[in-house]
mmCIF file of C-alpha atoms in Angstrom:
data_model
loop_
_atom_site.group_PDB
_atom_site.id
_atom_site.type_symbol
_atom_site.label_atom_id
_atom_site.label_comp_id
_atom_site.label_asym_id
_atom_site.label_seq_id
_atom_site.Cartn_x
_atom_site.Cartn_y
_atom_site.Cartn_z
ATOM 1 C CA MET A 845 61.549 125.433 112.049
ATOM 2 C CA MET A 846 60.093 122.847 114.442
ATOM 3 C CA ASP A 847 61.059 123.040 118.120
ATOM 4 C CA GLY A 848 64.315 121.244 118.774
ATOM 5 C CA ALA A 849 65.236 121.078 115.091
ATOM 6 C CA SER A 850 68.679 122.164 113.920
ATOM 7 C CA ASN A 851 70.222 123.048 110.603
ATOM 8 C CA ALA A 852 73.641 121.801 111.761
ATOM 9 C CA ALA A 853 75.199 119.003 109.727
ATOM 10 C CA PRO A 854 74.931 115.574 111.365
ATOM 11 C CA ARG A 855 78.092 114.517 113.161
ATOM 12 C CA ILE A 856 79.966 111.501 111.809
ATOM 13 C CA ARG A 857 80.893 109.465 114.838
ATOM 14 C CA GLY A 858 84.381 108.037 115.103
ATOM 15 C CA LEU A 859 85.757 110.139 112.268
ATOM 16 C CA PRO A 860 89.360 110.291 113.575
ATOM 17 C CA ALA A 861 89.398 106.497 113.850
ATOM 18 C CA LEU A 862 88.726 106.184 110.125
ATOM 19 C CA PHE A 863 92.145 107.725 109.422
ATOM 20 C CA ASP A 864 93.978 105.639 112.036
ATOM 21 C CA LEU A 865 96.614 103.325 110.513
ATOM 22 C CA SER A 866 97.825 101.811 113.780
ATOM 23 C CA GLY A 867 98.983 98.220 113.316
ATOM 24 C CA ARG A 868 99.268 98.593 109.553
ATOM 25 C CA VAL A 869 102.491 97.833 107.672
ATOM 26 C CA ALA A 870 103.195 100.080 104.682
ATOM 27 C CA LEU A 871 105.825 99.651 101.964
ATOM 28 C CA ILE A 872 106.636 102.829 100.015
ATOM 29 C CA THR A 873 108.901 102.531 96.984
ATOM 30 C CA GLY A 874 111.262 105.359 96.118
ATOM 31 C CA SER A 875 110.956 106.837 99.593
ATOM 32 C CA SER A 876 114.481 107.867 100.569
ATOM 33 C CA GLY A 877 113.588 111.479 99.738
ATOM 34 C CA GLY A 878 111.098 113.777 98.024
ATOM 35 C CA LEU A 879 107.394 112.981 97.923
ATOM 36 C CA GLY A 880 108.031 109.386 98.996
ATOM 37 C CA LEU A 881 109.608 110.456 102.270
ATOM 38 C CA THR A 882 106.875 113.040 102.818
ATOM 39 C CA MET A 883 104.204 110.358 102.442
ATOM 40 C CA ALA A 884 106.171 108.036 104.711
ATOM 41 C CA HIS A 885 106.125 110.715 107.403
ATOM 42 C CA ALA A 886 102.366 111.169 106.963
ATOM 43 C CA LEU A 887 101.602 107.451 107.210
ATOM 44 C CA CYS A 888 103.840 107.187 110.278
ATOM 45 C CA GLU A 889 101.955 110.044 111.927
ATOM 46 C CA ALA A 890 98.724 108.144 111.260
ATOM 47 C CA GLY A 891 100.172 105.148 113.126
ATOM 48 C CA ALA A 892 101.530 102.908 110.366
ATOM 49 C CA SER A 893 104.786 100.992 110.568
ATOM 50 C CA VAL A 894 106.570 102.098 107.394
ATOM 51 C CA ILE A 895 109.208 100.360 105.291
ATOM 52 C CA LEU A 896 111.246 102.706 103.131
ATOM 53 C CA ASN A 897 112.615 101.577 99.776
ATOM 54 C CA GLY A 898 115.340 102.787 97.455
ATOM 55 C CA ARG A 899 118.527 101.545 95.822
ATOM 56 C CA ASP A 900 120.966 103.693 97.798
ATOM 57 C CA GLU A 901 121.391 102.166 101.254
ATOM 58 C CA ALA A 902 123.126 105.265 102.631
ATOM 59 C CA ARG A 903 120.221 107.522 101.615
ATOM 60 C CA LEU A 904 117.757 105.018 103.055
ATOM 61 C CA ALA A 905 119.620 105.003 106.354
ATOM 62 C CA GLY A 906 119.493 108.793 106.451
ATOM 63 C CA ALA A 907 115.753 108.843 105.725
ATOM 64 C CA ARG A 908 115.139 106.206 108.369
ATOM 65 C CA ALA A 909 117.114 108.174 110.957
ATOM 66 C CA GLU A 910 115.136 111.312 110.108
ATOM 67 C CA LEU A 911 111.830 109.559 110.786
ATOM 68 C CA GLU A 912 113.064 107.747 113.872
ATOM 69 C CA GLU A 913 114.015 111.096 115.394
ATOM 70 C CA HIS A 914 110.269 111.726 115.540
ATOM 71 C CA GLY A 915 109.720 108.452 117.378
ATOM 72 C CA PHE A 916 108.341 106.518 114.411
ATOM 73 C CA THR A 917 108.827 102.797 113.753
ATOM 74 C CA VAL A 918 110.609 102.561 110.401
ATOM 75 C CA GLY A 919 112.326 99.816 108.408
ATOM 76 C CA THR A 920 114.250 99.831 105.151
ATOM 77 C CA SER A 921 114.400 97.501 102.171
ATOM 78 C CA ALA A 922 116.948 98.226 99.438
ATOM 79 C CA PHE A 923 115.950 96.785 96.072
ATOM 80 C CA ASP A 924 115.572 97.797 92.439
ATOM 81 C CA VAL A 925 111.875 98.138 91.596
ATOM 82 C CA THR A 926 112.544 97.140 87.980
ATOM 83 C CA LYS A 927 114.120 93.765 88.884
ATOM 84 C CA SER A 928 111.548 91.071 89.609
ATOM 85 C CA ALA A 929 114.034 88.753 91.345
ATOM 86 C CA GLU A 930 115.116 91.509 93.759
ATOM 87 C CA ILE A 931 111.489 92.445 94.400
ATOM 88 C CA GLY A 932 110.550 88.844 95.168
ATOM 89 C CA ARG A 933 113.370 88.424 97.676
ATOM 90 C CA ALA A 934 112.629 91.757 99.338
ATOM 91 C CA VAL A 935 108.906 91.089 99.709
ATOM 92 C CA ALA A 936 109.617 87.610 101.114
ATOM 93 C CA ASP A 937 112.003 89.130 103.671
ATOM 94 C CA ILE A 938 109.465 91.765 104.712
ATOM 95 C CA LEU A 939 106.749 89.146 105.130
ATOM 96 C CA ALA A 940 109.074 86.924 107.145
ATOM 97 C CA GLU A 941 109.873 89.817 109.484
ATOM 98 C CA ARG A 942 106.563 91.707 109.624
ATOM 99 C CA GLY A 943 104.075 89.024 108.652
ATOM 100 C CA ARG A 944 102.128 91.236 106.250
ATOM 101 C CA ILE A 945 102.093 94.268 103.988
ATOM 102 C CA ASP A 946 98.795 96.109 104.357
ATOM 103 C CA ILE A 947 99.585 99.200 102.297
ATOM 104 C CA LEU A 948 101.710 99.515 99.171
ATOM 105 C CA VAL A 949 102.593 102.907 97.722
ATOM 106 C CA ASN A 950 104.158 102.619 94.255
ATOM 107 C CA ASN A 951 106.045 105.895 94.255
ATOM 108 C CA ALA A 952 109.377 105.152 92.527
ATOM 109 C CA GLY A 953 109.831 107.301 89.446
ATOM 110 C CA ILE A 954 112.333 109.089 87.238
ATOM 111 C CA GLN A 955 112.269 111.885 84.687
ATOM 112 C CA HIS A 956 114.316 112.494 81.520
ATOM 113 C CA ARG A 957 113.809 115.659 79.486
ATOM 114 C CA THR A 958 114.728 115.543 75.797
ATOM 115 C CA PRO A 959 112.828 116.467 72.606
ATOM 116 C CA LEU A 960 111.018 113.336 71.501
ATOM 117 C CA HIS A 961 112.727 113.108 68.108
ATOM 118 C CA GLU A 962 116.059 112.976 69.940
ATOM 119 C CA PHE A 963 114.982 110.821 72.868
ATOM 120 C CA PRO A 964 117.442 107.913 73.416
ATOM 121 C CA GLU A 965 115.891 104.462 73.322
ATOM 122 C CA ASP A 966 117.614 103.371 76.518
ATOM 123 C CA ALA A 967 116.285 106.450 78.344
ATOM 124 C CA PHE A 968 112.766 105.756 77.057
ATOM 125 C CA ARG A 969 112.951 102.195 78.368
ATOM 126 C CA ARG A 970 114.255 103.329 81.776
ATOM 127 C CA VAL A 971 111.405 105.812 82.186
ATOM 128 C CA ILE A 972 108.747 103.247 81.279
ATOM 129 C CA GLU A 973 110.298 100.490 83.393
ATOM 130 C CA THR A 974 110.769 102.680 86.470
ATOM 131 C CA ASN A 975 107.487 104.596 86.360
ATOM 132 C CA LEU A 976 105.097 101.976 84.990
ATOM 133 C CA THR A 977 106.499 98.448 84.871
ATOM 134 C CA SER A 978 107.704 98.681 88.477
ATOM 135 C CA ALA A 979 104.142 99.267 89.729
ATOM 136 C CA PHE A 980 103.083 96.059 87.990
ATOM 137 C CA LEU A 981 106.044 94.066 89.316
ATOM 138 C CA VAL A 982 105.921 95.274 92.922
ATOM 139 C CA GLY A 983 102.130 95.252 92.944
ATOM 140 C CA GLN A 984 101.978 91.673 91.695
ATOM 141 C CA ALA A 985 104.506 90.524 94.314
ATOM 142 C CA VAL A 986 102.788 92.260 97.232
ATOM 143 C CA VAL A 987 99.198 91.507 96.260
ATOM 144 C CA GLN A 988 99.601 87.765 96.733
ATOM 145 C CA GLY A 989 99.531 88.178 100.519
ATOM 146 C CA MET A 990 96.701 90.698 100.283
ATOM 147 C CA ILE A 991 94.645 88.208 98.282
ATOM 148 C CA GLU A 992 95.190 85.557 100.960
ATOM 149 C CA ARG A 993 94.028 87.951 103.700
ATOM 150 C CA ARG A 994 91.230 89.356 101.504
ATOM 151 C CA GLU A 995 92.245 92.941 102.209
ATOM 152 C CA GLY A 996 94.846 95.516 101.307
ATOM 153 C CA THR A 997 95.386 98.968 99.853
ATOM 154 C CA ILE A 998 97.569 99.993 96.925
ATOM 155 C CA ILE A 999 98.285 103.599 95.972
ATOM 156 C CA ASN A 1000 99.977 104.289 92.640
ATOM 157 C CA ILE A 1001 101.602 107.698 92.357
ATOM 158 C CA CYS A 1002 100.372 109.093 89.070
ATOM 159 C CA SER A 1003 100.756 112.695 87.890
ATOM 160 C CA VAL A 1004 99.027 115.560 86.138
ATOM 161 C CA GLN A 1005 100.955 114.094 83.192
ATOM 162 C CA SER A 1006 98.516 111.200 83.409
ATOM 163 C CA GLU A 1007 96.213 113.710 81.693
ATOM 164 C CA LEU A 1008 98.408 116.475 80.247
ATOM 165 C CA ALA A 1009 101.440 116.538 77.959
ATOM 166 C CA ARG A 1010 104.393 118.919 78.105
ATOM 167 C CA PRO A 1011 107.272 119.444 75.666
ATOM 168 C CA SER A 1012 110.266 117.089 76.004
ATOM 169 C CA ILE A 1013 108.650 114.623 78.439
ATOM 170 C CA ALA A 1014 106.439 112.494 76.188
ATOM 171 C CA PRO A 1015 107.787 109.169 77.580
ATOM 172 C CA TYR A 1016 107.118 110.362 81.138
ATOM 173 C CA ALA A 1017 103.559 111.333 80.185
ATOM 174 C CA ALA A 1018 103.132 107.940 78.507
ATOM 175 C CA SER A 1019 104.329 106.160 81.641
ATOM 176 C CA LYS A 1020 101.995 108.115 83.901
ATOM 177 C CA GLY A 1021 99.060 107.767 81.517
ATOM 178 C CA GLY A 1022 99.699 104.035 81.491
ATOM 179 C CA LEU A 1023 99.899 103.992 85.282
ATOM 180 C CA LYS A 1024 96.482 105.636 85.472
ATOM 181 C CA MET A 1025 94.954 102.821 83.438
ATOM 182 C CA LEU A 1026 96.963 100.139 85.242
ATOM 183 C CA THR A 1027 95.477 101.517 88.467
ATOM 184 C CA LYS A 1028 91.975 101.090 87.119
ATOM 185 C CA GLY A 1029 92.790 97.586 85.891
ATOM 186 C CA MET A 1030 94.245 96.579 89.246
ATOM 187 C CA ALA A 1031 91.139 97.913 90.985
ATOM 188 C CA LEU A 1032 88.920 95.855 88.687
ATOM 189 C CA ASP A 1033 90.875 92.601 88.930
ATOM 190 C CA TRP A 1034 91.615 92.728 92.650
ATOM 191 C CA GLY A 1035 88.479 94.361 94.040
ATOM 192 C CA ARG A 1036 86.832 90.952 94.415
ATOM 193 C CA TYR A 1037 89.470 90.131 97.031
ATOM 194 C CA GLY A 1038 88.703 93.204 99.119
ATOM 195 C CA ILE A 1039 91.717 95.104 97.772
ATOM 196 C CA ARG A 1040 91.423 98.787 96.916
ATOM 197 C CA VAL A 1041 93.695 100.409 94.321
ATOM 198 C CA ASN A 1042 93.767 104.146 93.704
ATOM 199 C CA GLY A 1043 96.030 106.704 92.099
ATOM 200 C CA LEU A 1044 97.361 109.819 93.804
ATOM 201 C CA ALA A 1045 98.317 112.369 91.158
ATOM 202 C CA PRO A 1046 100.429 115.326 92.285
ATOM 203 C CA GLY A 1047 100.573 118.508 90.289
ATOM 204 C CA TYR A 1048 103.743 120.596 90.225
ATOM 205 C CA PHE A 1049 105.512 120.274 93.570
ATOM 206 C CA LYS A 1050 108.903 121.557 94.629
ATOM 207 C CA THR A 1051 110.819 118.264 94.632
ATOM 208 C CA GLU A 1052 114.185 116.939 93.504
ATOM 209 C CA LEU A 1053 112.540 115.563 90.369
ATOM 210 C CA ASN A 1054 111.355 119.067 89.444
ATOM 211 C CA SER A 1055 114.486 120.962 90.511
ATOM 212 C CA ALA A 1056 115.269 122.071 86.942
ATOM 213 C CA LEU A 1057 111.790 123.539 86.566
ATOM 214 C CA VAL A 1058 111.751 125.165 89.987
ATOM 215 C CA SER A 1059 114.919 127.085 89.098
ATOM 216 C CA ASP A 1060 113.523 128.116 85.700
ATOM 217 C CA GLU A 1061 111.981 131.546 86.332
ATOM 218 C CA LYS A 1062 110.105 131.577 83.022
ATOM 219 C CA PHE A 1063 108.525 128.188 83.709
ATOM 220 C CA SER A 1064 107.618 129.084 87.299
ATOM 221 C CA THR A 1065 105.887 132.248 86.108
ATOM 222 C CA TRP A 1066 103.957 130.280 83.484
ATOM 223 C CA LEU A 1067 102.976 127.647 86.060
ATOM 224 C CA GLU A 1068 101.690 130.178 88.563
ATOM 225 C CA GLN A 1069 99.570 131.806 85.851
ATOM 226 C CA ARG A 1070 98.319 128.437 84.577
ATOM 227 C CA THR A 1071 97.367 127.013 87.997
ATOM 228 C CA PRO A 1072 94.076 128.264 89.508
ATOM 229 C CA LEU A 1073 95.644 128.445 92.994
ATOM 230 C CA GLY A 1074 98.522 130.406 91.501
ATOM 231 C CA ARG A 1075 101.545 128.620 92.961
ATOM 232 C CA TRP A 1076 103.689 125.504 93.239
ATOM 233 C CA GLY A 1077 102.495 122.792 95.585
ATOM 234 C CA ASP A 1078 104.219 122.103 98.888
ATOM 235 C CA THR A 1079 105.096 118.435 99.498
ATOM 236 C CA GLY A 1080 103.276 118.466 102.817
ATOM 237 C CA GLU A 1081 100.019 119.096 100.976
ATOM 238 C CA LEU A 1082 100.043 115.498 99.776
ATOM 239 C CA ALA A 1083 100.084 114.154 103.328
ATOM 240 C CA ALA A 1084 96.354 114.175 104.036
ATOM 241 C CA ALA A 1085 95.519 112.753 100.602
ATOM 242 C CA ALA A 1086 97.944 109.856 101.078
ATOM 243 C CA VAL A 1087 96.504 109.021 104.502
ATOM 244 C CA PHE A 1088 92.956 109.263 103.147
ATOM 245 C CA LEU A 1089 93.611 106.754 100.357
ATOM 246 C CA ALA A 1090 95.520 104.420 102.699
ATOM 247 C CA SER A 1091 92.889 104.404 105.424
ATOM 248 C CA ALA A 1092 89.353 103.226 106.103
ATOM 249 C CA ALA A 1093 88.205 106.787 105.406
ATOM 250 C CA SER A 1094 88.252 105.795 101.699
ATOM 251 C CA SER A 1095 86.821 102.305 102.231
ATOM 252 C CA PHE A 1096 84.428 102.614 99.250
ATOM 253 C CA VAL A 1097 86.902 104.356 96.939
ATOM 254 C CA THR A 1098 88.756 102.288 94.356
ATOM 255 C CA GLY A 1099 89.866 102.781 90.770
ATOM 256 C CA HIS A 1100 89.956 106.533 91.391
ATOM 257 C CA ILE A 1101 92.693 109.022 90.490
ATOM 258 C CA LEU A 1102 92.884 111.806 93.074
ATOM 259 C CA TYR A 1103 94.513 114.910 91.579
ATOM 260 C CA VAL A 1104 96.259 117.156 94.101
ATOM 261 C CA ASP A 1105 97.265 119.805 91.597
ATOM 262 C CA GLY A 1106 95.971 123.239 92.547
ATOM 263 C CA GLY A 1107 93.301 122.831 89.861
ATOM 264 C CA ILE A 1108 95.623 122.652 86.861
ATOM 265 C CA THR A 1109 93.811 119.687 85.284
ATOM 266 C CA SER A 1110 90.437 121.401 85.568
ATOM 267 C CA CYS A 1111 91.063 124.206 83.082
ATOM 268 C CA LEU A 1112 92.576 125.002 79.708
#
């Protein structure tokens, strides 16, 4: 080795600043609890001013109070993500108050477990509308301001079911598979305006949506054996991934689906 040479990796200057979301306004749908609230907490910690969304105003108020106890700046916007008129009014109100929406996280989602040959049509439509159509509707409403400013970040919450099927949840898998491709389409159409669109795909996490599975000992045992890391995910483990995709740290990442799944999609 030459005198003065080093085999240490070069230092990236200003690395913490790349993850700083100070001054950014983030709207997170379906964030009165579960993964949505966890991501809201993470974005707040990174400096963002977060607007929580849900249909239940009481739950939203509780989530807001929880975050404000930590000293975070938090707003709420109660609207149905499947109703375009409600979305339009809500986005207009946010823009009037905050002036901009820099980050959109399309997180709202529902689950309905029934064998496919018995699956009710109205339940199928609700799953598709809530998990897939809502991302189109909210994304289209919010992106108009992003296009004008020539910048913005959208994160669509996909799933391991964007890649894998499980018994009794075919419509959910269809919605999340569709969301994966909608993410790529958004990235293609809106990249020319400086807008990045990525998917964040959780594996099996202990959330309200998965409560029936968490309490199923047989399923939990199967999951732990099937997952390379051998366990359920903890909601906090999505925090860094959400901040990464929302921040300048991922400034050249778009159209990508980031799986945070303990490795379950990487093996048979």
